[in-house]
XYZ file of C-alpha atoms in Angstrom:
310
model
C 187.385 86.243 146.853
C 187.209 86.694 150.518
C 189.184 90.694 151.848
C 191.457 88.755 154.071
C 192.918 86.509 150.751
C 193.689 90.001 148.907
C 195.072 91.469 151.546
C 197.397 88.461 152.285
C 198.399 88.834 148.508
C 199.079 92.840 149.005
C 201.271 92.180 151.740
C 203.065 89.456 149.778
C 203.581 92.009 147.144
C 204.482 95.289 149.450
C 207.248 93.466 151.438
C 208.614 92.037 147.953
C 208.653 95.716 147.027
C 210.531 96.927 149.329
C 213.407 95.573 147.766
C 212.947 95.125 144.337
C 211.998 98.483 143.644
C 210.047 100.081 140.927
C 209.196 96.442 139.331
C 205.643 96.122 140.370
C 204.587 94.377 137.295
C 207.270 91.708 137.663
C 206.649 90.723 140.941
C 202.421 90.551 140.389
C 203.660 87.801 137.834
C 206.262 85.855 139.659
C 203.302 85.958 142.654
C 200.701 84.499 140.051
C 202.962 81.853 138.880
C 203.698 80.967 142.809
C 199.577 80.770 143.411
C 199.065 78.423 140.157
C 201.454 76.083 141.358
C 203.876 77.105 137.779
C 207.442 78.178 137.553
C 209.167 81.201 136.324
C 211.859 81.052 133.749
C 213.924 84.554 133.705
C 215.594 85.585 130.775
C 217.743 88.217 131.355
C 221.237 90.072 131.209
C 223.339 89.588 134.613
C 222.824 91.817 137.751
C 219.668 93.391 137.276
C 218.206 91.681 140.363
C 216.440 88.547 139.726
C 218.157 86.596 142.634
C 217.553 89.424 145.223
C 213.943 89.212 144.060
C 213.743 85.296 144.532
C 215.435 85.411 148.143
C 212.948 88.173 149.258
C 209.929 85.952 148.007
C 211.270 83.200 149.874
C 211.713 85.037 152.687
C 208.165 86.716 152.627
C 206.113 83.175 152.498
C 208.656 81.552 155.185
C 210.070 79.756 153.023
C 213.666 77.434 152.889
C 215.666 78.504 149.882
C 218.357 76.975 147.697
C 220.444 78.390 145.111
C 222.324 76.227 142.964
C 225.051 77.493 140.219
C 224.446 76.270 137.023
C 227.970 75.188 135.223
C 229.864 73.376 132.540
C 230.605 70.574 134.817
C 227.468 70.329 137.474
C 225.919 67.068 137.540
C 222.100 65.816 138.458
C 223.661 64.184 141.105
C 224.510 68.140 142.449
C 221.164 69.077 142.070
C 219.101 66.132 143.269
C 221.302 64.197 145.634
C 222.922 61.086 146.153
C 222.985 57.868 148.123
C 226.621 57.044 149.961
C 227.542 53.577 151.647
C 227.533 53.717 154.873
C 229.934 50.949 157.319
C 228.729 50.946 159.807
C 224.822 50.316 159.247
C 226.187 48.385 155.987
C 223.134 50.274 153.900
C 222.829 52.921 151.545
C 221.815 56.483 152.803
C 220.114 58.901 151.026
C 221.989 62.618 151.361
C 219.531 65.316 150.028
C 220.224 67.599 147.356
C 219.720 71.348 147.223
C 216.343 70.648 145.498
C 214.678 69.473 148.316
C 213.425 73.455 149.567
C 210.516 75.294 148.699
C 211.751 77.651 146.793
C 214.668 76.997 144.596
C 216.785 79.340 142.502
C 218.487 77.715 139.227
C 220.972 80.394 138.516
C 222.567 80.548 135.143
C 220.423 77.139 133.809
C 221.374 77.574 130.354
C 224.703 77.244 131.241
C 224.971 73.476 131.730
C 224.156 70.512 129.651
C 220.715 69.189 128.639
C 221.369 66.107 130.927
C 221.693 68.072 134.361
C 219.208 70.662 132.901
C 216.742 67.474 132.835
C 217.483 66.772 136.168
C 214.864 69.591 137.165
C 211.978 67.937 134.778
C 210.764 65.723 136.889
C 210.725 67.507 140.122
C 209.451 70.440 138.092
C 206.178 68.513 136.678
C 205.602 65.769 139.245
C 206.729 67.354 142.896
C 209.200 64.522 143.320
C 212.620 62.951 141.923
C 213.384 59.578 141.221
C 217.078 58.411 142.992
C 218.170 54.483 142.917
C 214.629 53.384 142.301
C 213.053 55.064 145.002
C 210.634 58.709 144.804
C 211.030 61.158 147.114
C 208.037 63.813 147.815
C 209.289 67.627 147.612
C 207.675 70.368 149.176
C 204.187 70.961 148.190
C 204.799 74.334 147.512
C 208.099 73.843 145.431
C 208.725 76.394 143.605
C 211.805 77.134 140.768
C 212.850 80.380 139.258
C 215.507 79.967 136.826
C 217.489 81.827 135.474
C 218.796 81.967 132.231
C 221.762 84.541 130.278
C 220.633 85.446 126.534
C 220.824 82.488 123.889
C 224.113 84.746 122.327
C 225.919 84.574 124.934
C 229.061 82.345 124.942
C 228.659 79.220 126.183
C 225.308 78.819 126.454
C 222.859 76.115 125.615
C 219.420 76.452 124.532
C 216.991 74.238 127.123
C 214.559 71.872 125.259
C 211.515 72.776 124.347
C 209.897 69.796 127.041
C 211.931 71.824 129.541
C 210.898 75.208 128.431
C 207.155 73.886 128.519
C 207.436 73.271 132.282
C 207.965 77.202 133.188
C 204.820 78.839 133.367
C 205.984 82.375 132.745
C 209.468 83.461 130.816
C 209.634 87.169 132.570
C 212.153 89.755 132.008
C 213.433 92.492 134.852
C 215.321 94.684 133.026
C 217.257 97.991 134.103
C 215.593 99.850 136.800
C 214.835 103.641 136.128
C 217.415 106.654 136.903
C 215.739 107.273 140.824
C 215.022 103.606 141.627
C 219.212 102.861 140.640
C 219.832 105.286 142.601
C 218.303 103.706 145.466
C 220.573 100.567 144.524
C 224.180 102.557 143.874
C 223.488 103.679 148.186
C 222.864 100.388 149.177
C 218.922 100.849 149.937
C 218.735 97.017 148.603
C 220.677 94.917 150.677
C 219.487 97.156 153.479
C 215.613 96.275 153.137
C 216.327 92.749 152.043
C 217.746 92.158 155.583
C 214.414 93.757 157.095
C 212.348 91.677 154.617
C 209.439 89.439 157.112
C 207.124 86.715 156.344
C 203.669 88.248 155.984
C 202.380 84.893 154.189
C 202.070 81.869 156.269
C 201.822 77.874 154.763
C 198.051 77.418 155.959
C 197.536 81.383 153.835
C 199.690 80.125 150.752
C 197.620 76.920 150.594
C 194.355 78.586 150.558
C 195.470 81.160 148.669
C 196.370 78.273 146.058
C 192.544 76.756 146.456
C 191.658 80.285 145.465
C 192.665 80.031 141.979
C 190.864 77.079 140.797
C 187.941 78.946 142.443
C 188.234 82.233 139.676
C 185.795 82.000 137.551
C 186.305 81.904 133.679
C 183.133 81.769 131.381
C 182.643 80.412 127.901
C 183.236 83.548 126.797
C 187.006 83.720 127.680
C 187.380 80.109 127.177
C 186.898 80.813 123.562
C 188.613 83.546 123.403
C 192.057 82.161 125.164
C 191.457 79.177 122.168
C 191.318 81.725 119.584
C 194.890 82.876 120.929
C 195.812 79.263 120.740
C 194.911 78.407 117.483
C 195.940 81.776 115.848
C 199.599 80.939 116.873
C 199.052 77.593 115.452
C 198.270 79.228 112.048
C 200.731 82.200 111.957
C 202.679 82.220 108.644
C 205.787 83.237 111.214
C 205.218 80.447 113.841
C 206.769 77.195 113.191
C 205.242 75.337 116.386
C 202.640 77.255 118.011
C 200.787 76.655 121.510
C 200.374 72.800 122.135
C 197.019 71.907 123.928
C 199.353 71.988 127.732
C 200.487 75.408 126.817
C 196.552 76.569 126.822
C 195.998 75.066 129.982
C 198.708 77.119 131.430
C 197.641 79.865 129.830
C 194.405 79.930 131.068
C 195.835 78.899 134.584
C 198.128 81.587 134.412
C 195.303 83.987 133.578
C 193.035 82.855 136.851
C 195.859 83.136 139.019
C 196.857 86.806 137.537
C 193.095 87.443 138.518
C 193.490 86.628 141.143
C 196.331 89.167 142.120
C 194.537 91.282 141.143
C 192.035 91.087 143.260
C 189.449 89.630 141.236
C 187.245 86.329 141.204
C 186.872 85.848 137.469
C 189.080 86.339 134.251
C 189.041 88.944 131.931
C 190.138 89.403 128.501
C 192.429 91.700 129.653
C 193.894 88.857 132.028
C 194.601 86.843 129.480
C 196.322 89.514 127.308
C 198.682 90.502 130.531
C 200.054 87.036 130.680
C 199.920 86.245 126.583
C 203.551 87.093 125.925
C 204.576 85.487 129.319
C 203.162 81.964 128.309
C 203.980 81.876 124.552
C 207.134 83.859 124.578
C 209.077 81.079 125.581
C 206.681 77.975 123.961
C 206.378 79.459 120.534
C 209.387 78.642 117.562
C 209.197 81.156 115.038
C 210.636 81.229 111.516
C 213.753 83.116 111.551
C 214.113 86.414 111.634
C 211.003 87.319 113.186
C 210.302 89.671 116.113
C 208.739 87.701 118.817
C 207.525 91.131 120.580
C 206.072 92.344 117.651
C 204.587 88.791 117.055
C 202.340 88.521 120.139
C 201.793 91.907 119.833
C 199.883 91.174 116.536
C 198.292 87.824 118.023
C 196.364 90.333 120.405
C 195.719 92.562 117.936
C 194.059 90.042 114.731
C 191.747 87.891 117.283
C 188.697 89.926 117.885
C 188.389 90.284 121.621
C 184.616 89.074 123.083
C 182.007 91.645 124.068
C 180.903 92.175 127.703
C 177.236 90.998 128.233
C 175.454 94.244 130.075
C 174.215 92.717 133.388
């Protein structure tokens, strides 16, 4: 990994910081989920930051950014776009939806229908959307962060489990700490969000992208990520455990954590980091049973492989 990458990945993470404070962690995954080309799903309670964070990543990689309100009533018309008559060229025009940005923010998701909540699964797994017959390209570095209000809340309803397999990483923000709310209550936030600059340009993001494929991960870890795989295919508490897509993300997800790290190959500590982001939201346990403590004990029962002395 060439200085000049890292550092482009630094900045990326030090303006982003600037705002959302004291959430390092958070930000080092929604950045690796933006270099693998995957999606971040966040499941959280309101006003603890998560669209703040997404409009300062937008703004750091000079990106265009949509938000779009997730309701009873919103249709995938609302979200994709429609084609209107028009009289005087007697012809059918094509008027753009909010989707068509780079980075789009799907605020609330769980909060409308499966049928508008599919309208994102294309776009989400194939770059493009399908309107009248005809495909239209998105940006190449589209990128969605949803968000989504706890399963008990009222009026909620639970996104399918081809849906959930398109997010890359489920992440949670949480409540800041007593000094870094502080910070918030005087109005540091919207203060640094205004001074937020790009620091990551297209032709950086692109190669930056590149870079991931390029981190290296041996037989070694290969095995090892498919004895995480299989051992939450055989878990008495697991219902459905990782499908065969879910380990490609995971291992994806692993390079481009790597990767942020500063790193050109993949550790077993890599893939640990981003375990309970990738399976939190793919696995369907038996009821009753602590996901947390779950993948907690899916780390812990697979022996992890021995580093080879150079």
């Amino acid at each position: 990994m060439e200085q000049g990458q890292h550092q482009s990945i630094q900045k990326l993470i030090a303006e982003m910081e600037k705002v959302v404070i004291g959430k390092r962690e958070v930000i080092e995954m929604t950045v690796a989920a933006l270099l693998a080309g995957g999606h971040v799903l966040f499941e959280d309670i309101p006003g603890v930051g998560k669209t703040v964070l997404v409009k300062t990543l937008a703004k750091a990689i000079h990106g265009a950014f949509s938000r779009v309100q997730f309701t009873p009533d919103l249709q995938p018309s609302d979200i994709t776009g429609i084609s209107i008559y028009n009289e005087q060229s007697q012809a059918f025009e094509f008027r753009p939806g909010p989707i068509f940005t780079r980075v789009l923010l799907a605020d609330e998701i769980n909060r409308t229908p499966p049928r508008t909540q599919a309208a994102l699964l294309e776009a989400m797994s194939e770059g493009s959307v399908t309107i009248d017959n005809q495909t239209y390209t998105l940006d190449e570095h589209f990128f969605v962060l949803a968000t989504q209000n706890p399963v008990e809340y009222e009026g909620t309803y639970p996104l399918p489990e081809a849906q959930l397999d398109r997010f890359l990483f489920r992440l949670t923000i949480g409540y800041p700490v007593y000094e870094d709310e502080l910070v918030l209550l005087l109005g540091g936030q919207e203060r640094a969000l205004a001074q937020v600059q790009p620091v990551v340009s297209e032709a950086e993001l692109r190669a930056l992208k590149a870079q991931v494929d390029a981190v290296t991960v041996t037989d070694q870890i290969s095995r090892y990520a498919l004895d995480l795989i299989r051992a939450s295919r055989e878990h008495p508490g697991i219902l459905l455990g990782i499908s065969p897509r879910g380990g490609i993300a995971f291992l994806r997800g692993a390079q481009a954590y790597a990767l942020v790290q500063g790193r050109n190959f993949v550790t077993p500590e890599d893939l640990q980091k981003v375990l309970g982001p990738v399976f939190g939201h793919r696995l369907l346990l038996n009821y009753g049973v602590d996901k947390e403590g779950l993948l907690q004990e899916l780390i812990d029962q697979v022996p992890v492989p021995v580093r080879k002395k150079s």
